[in-house]
Amino acid sequence: MNVLKTAITLLILSSCLLLAAQANVDTLSTNYLKLPNSEKAELLNGMGLGYLNLNDYTKALQYFEQARGLYEQLGDSTGTARALNNIGNIHNSLGNYEKALEYHLESLQIDEQNGNKKGITSSLNNIGIVYQNIGKWDDALNYYKRSLLMNYEIDDLNAASRCLNNIGNIYLSTENYAKSLEYYQQSLGIKEQLDDEYGMATTLNNIGMVLQGLKSYDEAIGFYERSLEIMLRIEDNDGIASSYFHLGMLNYVLSNNQTAMDYLNKGLEYSILANDLNLQKSSYNILARLYARMGRYEDAYNNFKLYTEIKDELFSEQTNRTITELKIKYETSKLEKEFDLLHQSANLRDIELKRQKAFITLIIIICIILSGVSIYAYHLYRQKSFSHKIIEDQNWQLEDANKQLKKLTTTDPLTQISNRREITEKIKFEASRFDRNRKPFAFLMCSIVNLKSINERFGSDGGDLTLRTMAGFMRSRLRRQDGVGRWEGNVFLLVLPETSLQGSQIVMQKLKDEIAKLDIVYGRFSIKAAITFGLSVYSKPRNIDDCIKDAEDDLRSKITEVPTDELSFTL
């Protein structure tokens, strides 16, 4: 419940900042300081999780340590254990495994003393992940299986399925395919029971890897395709990219060159969309080999060059991680000294107030970050390659808050389609894809030219209904890969990937014909929306803004040509 309060608090703070960016810092500080220490601790822990999700380990550590300090002052050993577990997760992510074990074991000891079985299972699982990351398979299996038994005992099927998946990963890493398949199938059964589509897709993908290892290639393709189907349905770009990559890899092994190339290129598109540099690197590497095999040496060279560039970029990221680790060691030492002084001070309350005012600005910053960028969905069960490094003990409440924040920043509140910002990102992505495949894409700018008349006759409710109906209608008539967003007022912008001038004209005419037959029922009235389209096609490198302006100019020129009777509505 406290964690849920924390997530809701984050959402409220972020929404307030979006509506009033100039909010008075002193007022926010005063309100924060009025919170009970227990709620402050939960808020600090939630802030740490937010920064951990953004891979800002230094700030995440600061918040977790602050939370830990408050938990200790309150005598809340359960909260202390949770904070220690989170700190261990940071060190594990940085590859500082010895330190990670130290914190996880301390957390485990506290939860065992308290009899907190949920906390115990979490620590056992995280310790297993650390041992898996350093290749100590037997130790990892021991901790995973202990966690699994206790999860069954407390009837936590979701956590049990994660343990089963982790155990399957161990056996897959050691090429014990029979045991790996056994545990993956158990995990899949639970995922199906829980109707966890993401978990099902991930486990299906893992089973595909097992079957590929067993050289049961046809069966492996079947499982990869099932995984891909679900990932496409839930629109998980990371998962889609992974499924396409595995299908491409398997067809590469089978020397199905064209099929492999198609899958790998599709996977590459989604890995770019998901900003997954590791998968991009692997895709460019295999594509370079594939093109060389096919005698397309220029393409092979270009892909190998991209592979090298991303490899260098990842090396630079690793260097930054090393620097971050050193910085964290310094910050940890500094924070420990601060806590020693804090406990020794007779004026504890005054010091606490000063310290809280000092970091209240950071609270505002994280809220702005959570509101202003696309928050990546939690990936609790991500399985990349033979071992994963993602800590799976995050709070679903924070994930839900992040999803709501993302929706606020990308969706038009009235029509529930993409807002101008989101559709602009779609345009940038299509322009980037054009640079790779040279396939044109089209803009259709659509205006409801009689919206003003509708508003005058029926009021804003009638106008709003017309906008919502038109948005939903156009979305339902377009392909999954097409984009539709509210550009401004009564204007929508449609983005049609891989569509020529002729193709876009066909789409435009089809929409015109169907909208002409559409009746928008408003009480006992029937509203007819009169629409006009403007068209432009991006078929050669040019300024995106100019291409959009062409569509706007085309739209304006046609609005003046709309007959008066088309601007009316029927009653």
Coordinates of C-alpha atoms in Angstrom, one line a residue:
M1 CA 0.0 0.0 0.0
N2 CA 2.8 2.4 0.9
V3 CA 4.5 1.7 -2.5
L4 CA 1.2 2.4 -4.2
K5 CA 1.0 5.8 -2.4
T6 CA 4.5 6.5 -3.6
A7 CA 3.6 5.8 -7.2
I8 CA 0.5 7.9 -7.0
T9 CA 2.5 10.7 -5.4
L10 CA 4.9 10.6 -8.3
L11 CA 2.1 10.8 -10.8
I12 CA 0.4 13.7 -9.0
L13 CA 3.7 15.6 -8.7
S14 CA 4.5 15.0 -12.4
S15 CA 1.0 16.1 -13.6
C16 CA 1.3 19.3 -11.4
L17 CA 4.6 20.1 -13.1
L18 CA 3.1 19.7 -16.5
L19 CA 0.3 22.1 -15.7
A20 CA 2.3 24.6 -13.7
A21 CA 6.1 24.4 -14.4
Q22 CA 6.6 27.5 -12.3
A23 CA 5.2 26.0 -9.0
N24 CA 6.6 27.5 -5.9
V25 CA 9.5 25.3 -4.6
D26 CA 9.1 26.5 -1.0
T27 CA 5.5 25.4 -0.9
L28 CA 6.3 22.0 -2.3
S29 CA 9.1 21.7 0.1
T30 CA 6.8 22.6 3.0
N31 CA 4.2 20.0 1.9
Y32 CA 6.9 17.3 1.6
L33 CA 8.3 18.1 5.0
K34 CA 4.9 17.7 6.6
L35 CA 4.7 14.0 5.5
P36 CA 5.3 11.4 8.2
N37 CA 8.8 9.9 8.1
S38 CA 7.3 6.6 7.0
E39 CA 5.8 8.1 3.9
K40 CA 9.0 10.1 3.3
A41 CA 11.0 6.9 3.3
E42 CA 8.6 5.2 0.8
L43 CA 8.8 8.3 -1.4
L44 CA 12.6 8.3 -1.3
N45 CA 12.6 4.6 -2.1
G46 CA 10.3 5.2 -5.0
M47 CA 12.5 8.0 -6.3
G48 CA 15.4 5.6 -6.2
L49 CA 13.5 3.1 -8.3
G50 CA 12.6 5.8 -10.8
Y51 CA 16.3 6.7 -11.3
L52 CA 17.3 3.0 -11.4
N53 CA 14.8 2.6 -14.2
L54 CA 16.5 5.5 -16.0
N55 CA 19.9 3.8 -15.4
D56 CA 21.1 6.8 -13.3
Y57 CA 22.8 4.7 -10.7
T58 CA 24.4 7.6 -8.8
K59 CA 21.1 9.4 -8.1
A60 CA 19.3 6.1 -7.5
L61 CA 21.9 5.2 -4.8
Q62 CA 21.5 8.6 -3.1
Y63 CA 17.8 8.1 -2.8
F64 CA 18.1 4.4 -1.6
E65 CA 20.6 5.5 1.0
Q66 CA 18.4 8.3 2.2
A67 CA 15.5 5.9 2.4
R68 CA 17.6 3.4 4.3
G69 CA 18.6 6.1 6.8
L70 CA 15.0 7.0 7.5
Y71 CA 13.9 3.3 7.8
E72 CA 16.7 2.8 10.3
Q73 CA 15.6 5.8 12.3
L74 CA 12.0 4.5 12.3
G75 CA 13.2 1.0 13.4
D76 CA 11.5 -0.3 10.2
S77 CA 13.7 -3.4 9.5
T78 CA 11.5 -4.5 6.6
G79 CA 12.0 -1.2 4.9
T80 CA 15.7 -1.3 5.6
A81 CA 15.9 -4.8 4.0
R82 CA 14.1 -3.5 0.9
A83 CA 16.5 -0.6 0.6
L84 CA 19.5 -2.8 1.0
N85 CA 18.1 -5.1 -1.7
N86 CA 17.8 -2.2 -4.1
I87 CA 21.3 -1.0 -3.4
G88 CA 22.5 -4.5 -4.1
N89 CA 20.6 -4.4 -7.5
I90 CA 22.6 -1.2 -8.4
H91 CA 26.0 -2.9 -7.7
N92 CA 24.9 -6.0 -9.7
S93 CA 23.9 -3.8 -12.7
L94 CA 27.4 -2.2 -12.5
G95 CA 29.1 -5.6 -12.4
N96 CA 30.3 -5.0 -8.8
Y97 CA 29.2 -8.5 -7.8
E98 CA 31.0 -8.8 -4.5
K99 CA 29.4 -5.7 -3.2
A100 CA 26.0 -6.8 -4.6
L101 CA 26.2 -10.0 -2.6
E102 CA 27.1 -8.2 0.5
Y103 CA 24.0 -6.1 0.4
H104 CA 21.7 -8.9 -0.7
L105 CA 22.9 -11.2 2.0
E106 CA 22.4 -8.5 4.6
S107 CA 18.9 -7.9 3.3
L108 CA 18.3 -11.7 3.4
Q109 CA 19.4 -11.9 7.1
I110 CA 17.1 -9.2 8.2
D111 CA 14.1 -10.7 6.4
E112 CA 14.8 -14.1 7.8
Q113 CA 14.9 -12.6 11.3
N114 CA 11.5 -11.0 10.7
G115 CA 10.0 -14.0 9.0
N116 CA 9.2 -11.9 5.9
K117 CA 8.9 -14.6 3.3
K118 CA 8.2 -12.3 0.4
G119 CA 11.4 -10.4 1.2
I120 CA 13.3 -13.6 1.6
T121 CA 12.2 -15.0 -1.8
S122 CA 13.2 -11.7 -3.4
S123 CA 16.7 -11.7 -1.9
L124 CA 17.2 -15.4 -2.7
N125 CA 16.3 -14.7 -6.3
N126 CA 18.6 -11.7 -6.6
I127 CA 21.5 -13.6 -5.0
G128 CA 20.9 -16.3 -7.6
I129 CA 21.1 -13.7 -10.4
V130 CA 24.4 -12.4 -9.1
Y131 CA 25.9 -16.0 -9.0
Q132 CA 24.5 -16.6 -12.5
N133 CA 26.2 -13.4 -13.8
I134 CA 29.6 -14.6 -12.5
G135 CA 29.1 -18.1 -13.9
K136 CA 28.7 -20.0 -10.6
W137 CA 25.9 -22.1 -11.9
D138 CA 25.5 -24.5 -8.9
D139 CA 25.3 -21.7 -6.4
A140 CA 22.8 -19.9 -8.6
L141 CA 20.6 -23.0 -8.9
N142 CA 20.7 -23.5 -5.1
Y143 CA 19.4 -20.0 -4.4
Y144 CA 16.8 -20.0 -7.3
K145 CA 15.4 -23.4 -6.1
R146 CA 15.2 -22.1 -2.5
S147 CA 13.3 -19.1 -3.7
L148 CA 11.1 -21.2 -5.9
L149 CA 10.0 -23.5 -3.0
M150 CA 9.1 -20.5 -0.8
N151 CA 7.2 -18.8 -3.6
Y152 CA 5.1 -22.0 -3.9
E153 CA 4.7 -21.9 -0.1
I154 CA 3.3 -18.4 -0.1
D155 CA 1.4 -19.0 -3.3
D156 CA 3.2 -16.3 -5.3
L157 CA 2.8 -17.8 -8.8
N158 CA 4.2 -14.8 -10.6
A159 CA 7.5 -14.9 -8.7
A160 CA 7.6 -18.7 -9.0
S161 CA 7.3 -18.4 -12.8
R162 CA 10.3 -16.0 -12.8
C163 CA 12.3 -18.5 -10.7
L164 CA 11.4 -21.3 -13.1
N165 CA 12.5 -19.2 -16.0
N166 CA 15.8 -18.3 -14.3
I167 CA 16.5 -22.0 -13.6
G168 CA 15.8 -22.7 -17.3
N169 CA 18.3 -20.0 -18.2
I170 CA 21.0 -21.8 -16.1
Y171 CA 20.4 -25.1 -17.8
L172 CA 20.3 -23.4 -21.2
S173 CA 23.6 -21.8 -20.5
T174 CA 25.2 -25.2 -19.6
E175 CA 23.5 -26.8 -22.7
N176 CA 21.4 -29.1 -20.5
Y177 CA 18.5 -28.7 -23.0
A178 CA 16.2 -31.4 -21.5
K179 CA 16.2 -29.8 -18.0
S180 CA 16.0 -26.3 -19.5
L181 CA 12.9 -27.3 -21.5
E182 CA 11.3 -28.9 -18.4
Y183 CA 11.6 -25.7 -16.4
Y184 CA 10.6 -23.4 -19.3
Q185 CA 7.5 -25.4 -19.9
Q186 CA 6.5 -25.2 -16.2
S187 CA 7.0 -21.4 -16.3
L188 CA 4.9 -21.2 -19.5
G189 CA 2.1 -23.1 -17.8
I190 CA 2.0 -20.6 -15.0
K191 CA 2.2 -17.6 -17.4
E192 CA -0.8 -19.0 -19.3
Q193 CA -2.7 -19.5 -16.1
L194 CA -2.0 -15.9 -15.1
D195 CA -2.8 -14.7 -18.7
D196 CA 0.6 -12.9 -18.7
E197 CA 1.1 -12.3 -22.4
Y198 CA 4.5 -10.7 -22.1
G199 CA 5.7 -13.6 -19.9
M200 CA 4.3 -16.1 -22.3
A201 CA 6.0 -14.5 -25.3
T202 CA 9.4 -14.4 -23.5
T203 CA 9.2 -18.0 -22.4
L204 CA 8.1 -19.1 -25.9
N205 CA 11.2 -17.4 -27.2
N206 CA 13.3 -19.2 -24.7
I207 CA 11.8 -22.6 -25.6
G208 CA 12.7 -21.7 -29.2
M209 CA 16.3 -21.3 -28.2
V210 CA 16.3 -24.7 -26.5
L211 CA 14.8 -26.4 -29.6
Q212 CA 17.3 -24.6 -31.8
G213 CA 20.1 -26.0 -29.6
L214 CA 18.5 -29.5 -30.0
K215 CA 18.5 -28.9 -33.8
S216 CA 14.7 -29.2 -33.9
Y217 CA 14.7 -26.2 -36.3
D218 CA 11.1 -26.4 -37.5
E219 CA 9.7 -26.6 -34.0
A220 CA 12.0 -23.7 -33.0
I221 CA 10.7 -21.5 -35.8
G222 CA 7.2 -22.3 -34.6
F223 CA 7.9 -21.1 -31.1
Y224 CA 9.7 -18.0 -32.3
E225 CA 6.7 -17.2 -34.5
R226 CA 4.3 -17.7 -31.6
S227 CA 6.4 -15.3 -29.5
L228 CA 6.5 -12.8 -32.3
E229 CA 2.8 -12.9 -32.7
I230 CA 2.2 -12.0 -29.1
M231 CA 4.9 -9.3 -29.0
L232 CA 3.3 -7.7 -32.1
R233 CA -0.1 -7.8 -30.4
I234 CA 1.1 -6.1 -27.2
E235 CA 3.4 -3.8 -29.2
D236 CA 6.5 -4.5 -27.2
N237 CA 9.3 -3.2 -29.5
D238 CA 12.1 -4.8 -27.6
G239 CA 10.4 -8.2 -27.7
I240 CA 9.5 -7.8 -31.4
A241 CA 13.1 -7.0 -32.2
S242 CA 14.3 -10.1 -30.3
S243 CA 11.9 -12.4 -32.0
Y244 CA 12.7 -11.2 -35.4
F245 CA 16.5 -11.5 -34.6
H246 CA 16.1 -15.1 -33.5
L247 CA 14.1 -16.0 -36.6
G248 CA 16.8 -14.3 -38.7
M249 CA 19.6 -16.1 -36.9
L250 CA 18.0 -19.5 -37.3
N251 CA 17.4 -18.9 -41.1
Y252 CA 21.0 -17.7 -41.4
V253 CA 22.1 -21.0 -39.9
L254 CA 19.9 -22.9 -42.3
S255 CA 21.3 -20.8 -45.3
N256 CA 17.9 -19.4 -46.1
N257 CA 19.6 -16.1 -47.1
Q258 CA 16.7 -14.0 -48.3
T259 CA 14.4 -15.0 -45.4
A260 CA 17.2 -14.4 -42.9
M261 CA 17.9 -11.0 -44.4
D262 CA 14.2 -10.0 -44.2
Y263 CA 13.9 -11.0 -40.5
L264 CA 17.1 -9.4 -39.5
N265 CA 16.3 -6.1 -41.1
K266 CA 12.8 -6.1 -39.5
G267 CA 14.5 -6.9 -36.1
L268 CA 16.9 -4.1 -36.7
E269 CA 14.2 -1.6 -37.3
Y270 CA 12.5 -2.4 -34.0
S271 CA 15.8 -2.6 -32.1
I272 CA 16.5 1.0 -33.3
L273 CA 13.0 2.0 -32.2
A274 CA 13.7 0.4 -28.8
N275 CA 17.2 1.9 -28.6
D276 CA 18.6 -1.6 -28.0
L277 CA 22.3 -1.1 -29.0
N278 CA 23.3 -4.7 -28.1
L279 CA 20.7 -6.1 -30.5
Q280 CA 21.6 -3.6 -33.2
K281 CA 25.3 -4.6 -32.9
S282 CA 24.4 -8.3 -33.2
S283 CA 22.1 -7.6 -36.2
Y284 CA 24.7 -5.6 -38.1
N285 CA 27.3 -8.3 -37.4
I286 CA 25.1 -11.1 -38.8
L287 CA 23.9 -9.0 -41.7
A288 CA 27.5 -8.2 -42.7
R289 CA 28.3 -12.0 -42.8
L290 CA 25.1 -12.7 -44.7
Y291 CA 25.8 -10.1 -47.4
A292 CA 29.3 -11.4 -47.7
R293 CA 28.0 -14.9 -48.2
M294 CA 25.6 -13.5 -50.9
G295 CA 28.5 -11.7 -52.7
R296 CA 27.0 -8.2 -51.8
Y297 CA 30.3 -6.9 -50.5
E298 CA 29.4 -3.2 -50.5
D299 CA 26.4 -4.0 -48.2
A300 CA 28.6 -6.3 -46.1
Y301 CA 31.2 -3.5 -45.7
N302 CA 28.5 -0.9 -44.7
N303 CA 26.9 -3.2 -42.1
F304 CA 30.3 -4.2 -40.7
K305 CA 31.1 -0.5 -40.4
L306 CA 27.8 0.1 -38.5
Y307 CA 28.6 -2.9 -36.3
T308 CA 32.0 -1.4 -35.4
E309 CA 30.6 2.0 -34.6
I310 CA 28.0 0.6 -32.2
K311 CA 30.6 -1.7 -30.6
D312 CA 32.7 1.4 -30.0
E313 CA 29.7 3.2 -28.6
L314 CA 29.0 0.3 -26.2
F315 CA 32.6 0.3 -25.1
S316 CA 32.3 4.0 -24.3
E317 CA 29.2 3.2 -22.3
Q318 CA 31.1 0.6 -20.4
T319 CA 33.8 3.1 -19.6
N320 CA 31.1 5.5 -18.3
R321 CA 29.8 2.7 -16.1
T322 CA 33.2 2.2 -14.6
I323 CA 33.4 5.9 -13.9
T324 CA 29.9 5.8 -12.4
E325 CA 31.0 2.9 -10.2
L326 CA 33.9 4.9 -8.9
K327 CA 31.6 7.8 -8.3
I328 CA 29.2 5.6 -6.4
K329 CA 32.0 4.3 -4.2
Y330 CA 32.8 7.9 -3.3
E331 CA 29.1 8.8 -2.8
T332 CA 28.6 5.7 -0.6
S333 CA 31.6 6.7 1.6
K334 CA 30.3 10.2 1.9
L335 CA 26.8 9.2 2.7
E336 CA 28.0 6.8 5.4
K337 CA 29.9 9.6 7.1
E338 CA 26.9 11.8 6.9
F339 CA 24.7 9.2 8.6
D340 CA 27.3 8.8 11.3
L341 CA 27.2 12.5 12.0
L342 CA 23.4 12.5 11.7
H343 CA 23.0 9.8 14.4
Q344 CA 25.4 11.6 16.7
S345 CA 23.7 15.0 16.4
A346 CA 21.5 16.2 19.2
N347 CA 19.6 18.4 16.8
L348 CA 18.5 15.6 14.5
R349 CA 15.3 17.3 13.4
D350 CA 16.9 20.5 12.2
I351 CA 19.6 18.6 10.3
E352 CA 16.9 16.4 8.7
L353 CA 14.9 19.5 7.6
K354 CA 18.0 21.1 6.0
R355 CA 18.9 17.9 4.2
Q356 CA 15.4 17.4 2.9
K357 CA 15.3 21.0 1.5
A358 CA 18.6 20.3 -0.2
F359 CA 17.3 17.4 -2.2
I360 CA 13.7 18.6 -2.8
T361 CA 14.9 20.1 -6.1
L362 CA 15.9 16.6 -7.1
I363 CA 12.4 15.4 -6.5
I364 CA 11.1 18.1 -8.9
I365 CA 13.8 17.1 -11.5
I366 CA 12.8 13.4 -11.5
C367 CA 9.1 14.4 -11.9
I368 CA 10.0 16.5 -14.9
I369 CA 12.1 13.6 -16.3
L370 CA 9.3 11.2 -15.8
S371 CA 6.9 13.6 -17.5
G372 CA 9.1 14.8 -20.4
V373 CA 10.6 11.6 -21.8
S374 CA 9.2 8.3 -22.9
I375 CA 9.4 6.0 -20.0
Y376 CA 10.4 2.5 -20.9
A377 CA 8.0 -0.1 -19.7
Y378 CA 9.3 -2.4 -17.1
H379 CA 11.0 -5.5 -18.4
L380 CA 10.8 -7.8 -15.4
Y381 CA 11.3 -10.9 -17.3
R382 CA 13.7 -9.9 -20.1
Q383 CA 15.8 -12.8 -21.3
K384 CA 18.6 -11.6 -23.6
S385 CA 21.1 -14.2 -24.9
F386 CA 21.8 -17.0 -22.4
S387 CA 21.8 -14.9 -19.3
H388 CA 20.1 -11.7 -18.3
K389 CA 21.3 -8.9 -16.1
I390 CA 18.0 -7.3 -15.4
I391 CA 16.9 -7.3 -11.7
E392 CA 13.3 -8.7 -11.6
D393 CA 12.2 -7.4 -8.3
Q394 CA 10.8 -4.0 -9.3
N395 CA 7.4 -2.7 -8.0
W396 CA 4.5 -3.0 -10.4
Q397 CA 3.0 0.1 -8.8
L398 CA 5.8 2.3 -10.2
E399 CA 5.5 0.6 -13.6
D400 CA 1.8 1.5 -13.6
A401 CA 2.6 5.1 -12.7
N402 CA 5.2 5.3 -15.4
K403 CA 2.8 3.9 -18.0
Q404 CA 0.2 6.6 -17.1
L405 CA 2.9 9.3 -17.3
K406 CA 3.9 8.1 -20.7
K407 CA 0.3 8.1 -21.9
L408 CA -0.1 11.7 -20.6
T409 CA 2.9 12.9 -22.7
T410 CA 2.1 11.0 -25.9
T411 CA -1.7 10.9 -26.2
D412 CA -4.2 13.6 -27.1
P413 CA -6.6 13.7 -24.1
L414 CA -9.8 14.2 -26.2
T415 CA -9.4 11.8 -29.1
Q416 CA -7.1 9.3 -27.3
I417 CA -4.8 9.1 -30.4
S418 CA -1.3 10.3 -30.7
N419 CA -0.7 13.9 -29.9
R420 CA 1.5 16.2 -32.1
R421 CA 4.6 15.3 -30.2
E422 CA 4.1 11.6 -30.6
I423 CA 3.2 11.7 -34.3
T424 CA 6.3 13.9 -34.8
E425 CA 8.4 11.1 -33.3
K426 CA 6.8 8.7 -35.7
I427 CA 7.7 10.9 -38.6
K428 CA 11.4 11.1 -37.5
F429 CA 11.4 7.3 -37.3
E430 CA 10.1 6.9 -40.8
A431 CA 12.6 9.4 -42.1
S432 CA 15.4 7.4 -40.4
R433 CA 14.0 4.2 -42.0
F434 CA 13.9 5.9 -45.4
D435 CA 17.6 6.6 -45.1
R436 CA 18.1 2.8 -44.8
N437 CA 15.6 1.3 -47.3
R438 CA 14.8 4.2 -49.6
K439 CA 11.1 3.4 -49.5
P440 CA 8.8 6.5 -49.6
F441 CA 6.3 7.3 -47.0
A442 CA 3.3 9.6 -47.3
F443 CA 1.6 12.4 -45.2
L444 CA -2.2 12.8 -45.3
M445 CA -3.4 16.0 -43.6
C446 CA -7.1 15.8 -42.9
S447 CA -9.3 18.7 -41.8
I448 CA -12.9 18.6 -40.6
V449 CA -13.9 21.7 -42.4
N450 CA -17.4 22.1 -40.9
L451 CA -16.4 21.6 -37.3
K452 CA -17.1 25.3 -36.5
S453 CA -20.6 24.9 -37.8
I454 CA -21.1 21.7 -35.7
N455 CA -19.9 23.5 -32.6
E456 CA -22.2 26.5 -33.3
R457 CA -25.2 24.2 -33.7
F458 CA -24.6 21.5 -31.1
G459 CA -22.0 23.1 -28.7
S460 CA -18.6 21.8 -27.7
D461 CA -20.1 18.4 -26.8
G462 CA -21.2 17.8 -30.4
G463 CA -17.8 19.0 -31.7
D464 CA -15.9 16.8 -29.3
L465 CA -18.0 13.8 -30.3
T466 CA -17.2 14.5 -34.0
L467 CA -13.5 14.7 -33.3
R468 CA -13.4 11.5 -31.2
T469 CA -15.5 9.6 -33.8
M470 CA -13.3 10.7 -36.7
A471 CA -10.1 9.9 -34.8
G472 CA -11.4 6.4 -34.0
F473 CA -12.7 5.8 -37.5
M474 CA -9.5 6.7 -39.2
R475 CA -7.4 4.7 -36.7
S476 CA -9.6 1.6 -37.4
R477 CA -9.2 2.0 -41.2
L478 CA -5.4 2.2 -41.2
R479 CA -2.7 -0.5 -41.0
R480 CA -1.0 -1.3 -37.7
Q481 CA 2.2 0.4 -38.9
D482 CA 0.4 3.6 -39.9
G483 CA 0.3 6.5 -37.6
V484 CA -2.5 8.9 -36.9
G485 CA -2.4 11.9 -34.6
R486 CA -4.2 15.1 -33.8
W487 CA -2.1 17.9 -35.4
E488 CA -4.1 20.9 -34.2
G489 CA -7.7 21.8 -33.6
N490 CA -9.7 20.2 -36.4
V491 CA -6.7 18.8 -38.3
F492 CA -5.4 15.2 -38.1
L493 CA -2.1 14.0 -39.6
L494 CA -1.8 10.5 -41.0
V495 CA 1.7 8.9 -41.6
L496 CA 1.7 6.0 -44.1
P497 CA 5.0 4.1 -44.1
E498 CA 6.3 2.5 -47.3
T499 CA 3.6 4.2 -49.3
S500 CA 4.0 5.8 -52.8
L501 CA 2.1 8.7 -54.2
Q502 CA -0.3 6.4 -56.0
G503 CA -0.8 4.2 -52.9
S504 CA -1.5 7.2 -50.7
Q505 CA -4.1 8.6 -53.2
I506 CA -5.9 5.2 -53.0
V507 CA -6.0 5.4 -49.2
M508 CA -7.2 9.0 -49.3
Q509 CA -10.0 8.3 -51.7
K510 CA -11.1 5.2 -49.7
L511 CA -11.2 7.3 -46.5
K512 CA -13.2 10.0 -48.3
D513 CA -15.8 7.6 -49.6
E514 CA -16.2 5.8 -46.3
I515 CA -16.4 9.0 -44.2
A516 CA -19.0 10.4 -46.6
K517 CA -21.3 7.5 -45.6
L518 CA -20.6 7.9 -41.9
D519 CA -23.4 9.2 -39.6
I520 CA -22.3 10.5 -36.2
V521 CA -25.3 10.0 -33.9
Y522 CA -25.8 12.8 -31.4
G523 CA -29.0 12.3 -29.4
R524 CA -31.8 12.4 -32.0
F525 CA -29.5 14.1 -34.6
S526 CA -27.2 12.7 -37.2
I527 CA -24.1 14.8 -37.9
K528 CA -22.2 14.6 -41.2
A529 CA -18.5 15.5 -41.0
A530 CA -17.2 17.2 -44.2
I531 CA -13.5 16.4 -44.6
T532 CA -10.7 17.6 -46.9
F533 CA -7.3 16.0 -47.4
G534 CA -3.9 17.4 -48.2
L535 CA -1.2 15.1 -49.5
S536 CA 2.6 15.0 -49.8
V537 CA 5.1 12.2 -50.2
Y538 CA 8.6 11.9 -48.7
S539 CA 10.4 10.1 -51.6
K540 CA 13.8 11.8 -51.5
P541 CA 16.0 13.3 -48.7
R542 CA 14.6 16.6 -47.8
N543 CA 13.6 18.7 -44.8
I544 CA 10.7 17.0 -43.0
D545 CA 9.1 20.4 -42.1
D546 CA 9.0 21.3 -45.8
C547 CA 7.3 18.0 -46.6
I548 CA 4.6 18.6 -43.9
K549 CA 4.2 22.2 -45.2
D550 CA 3.5 20.8 -48.7
A551 CA 0.7 18.7 -47.2
E552 CA -0.7 21.8 -45.3
D553 CA -0.5 23.9 -48.5
D554 CA -2.3 21.2 -50.5
L555 CA -5.0 21.0 -47.7
R556 CA -5.6 24.8 -47.7
S557 CA -5.9 25.0 -51.5
K558 CA -8.6 22.3 -51.4
I559 CA -10.6 23.8 -48.5
T560 CA -11.4 26.8 -50.6
E561 CA -12.8 24.5 -53.2
V562 CA -15.3 22.7 -50.9
P563 CA -18.9 23.4 -52.0
T564 CA -21.1 25.1 -49.5
D565 CA -23.5 22.2 -49.1
E566 CA -20.7 19.9 -48.1
L567 CA -20.0 22.2 -45.1
S568 CA -23.5 21.4 -43.6
F569 CA -24.8 18.6 -41.5
T570 CA -27.9 16.5 -41.6
L571 CA -30.5 16.4 -38.9

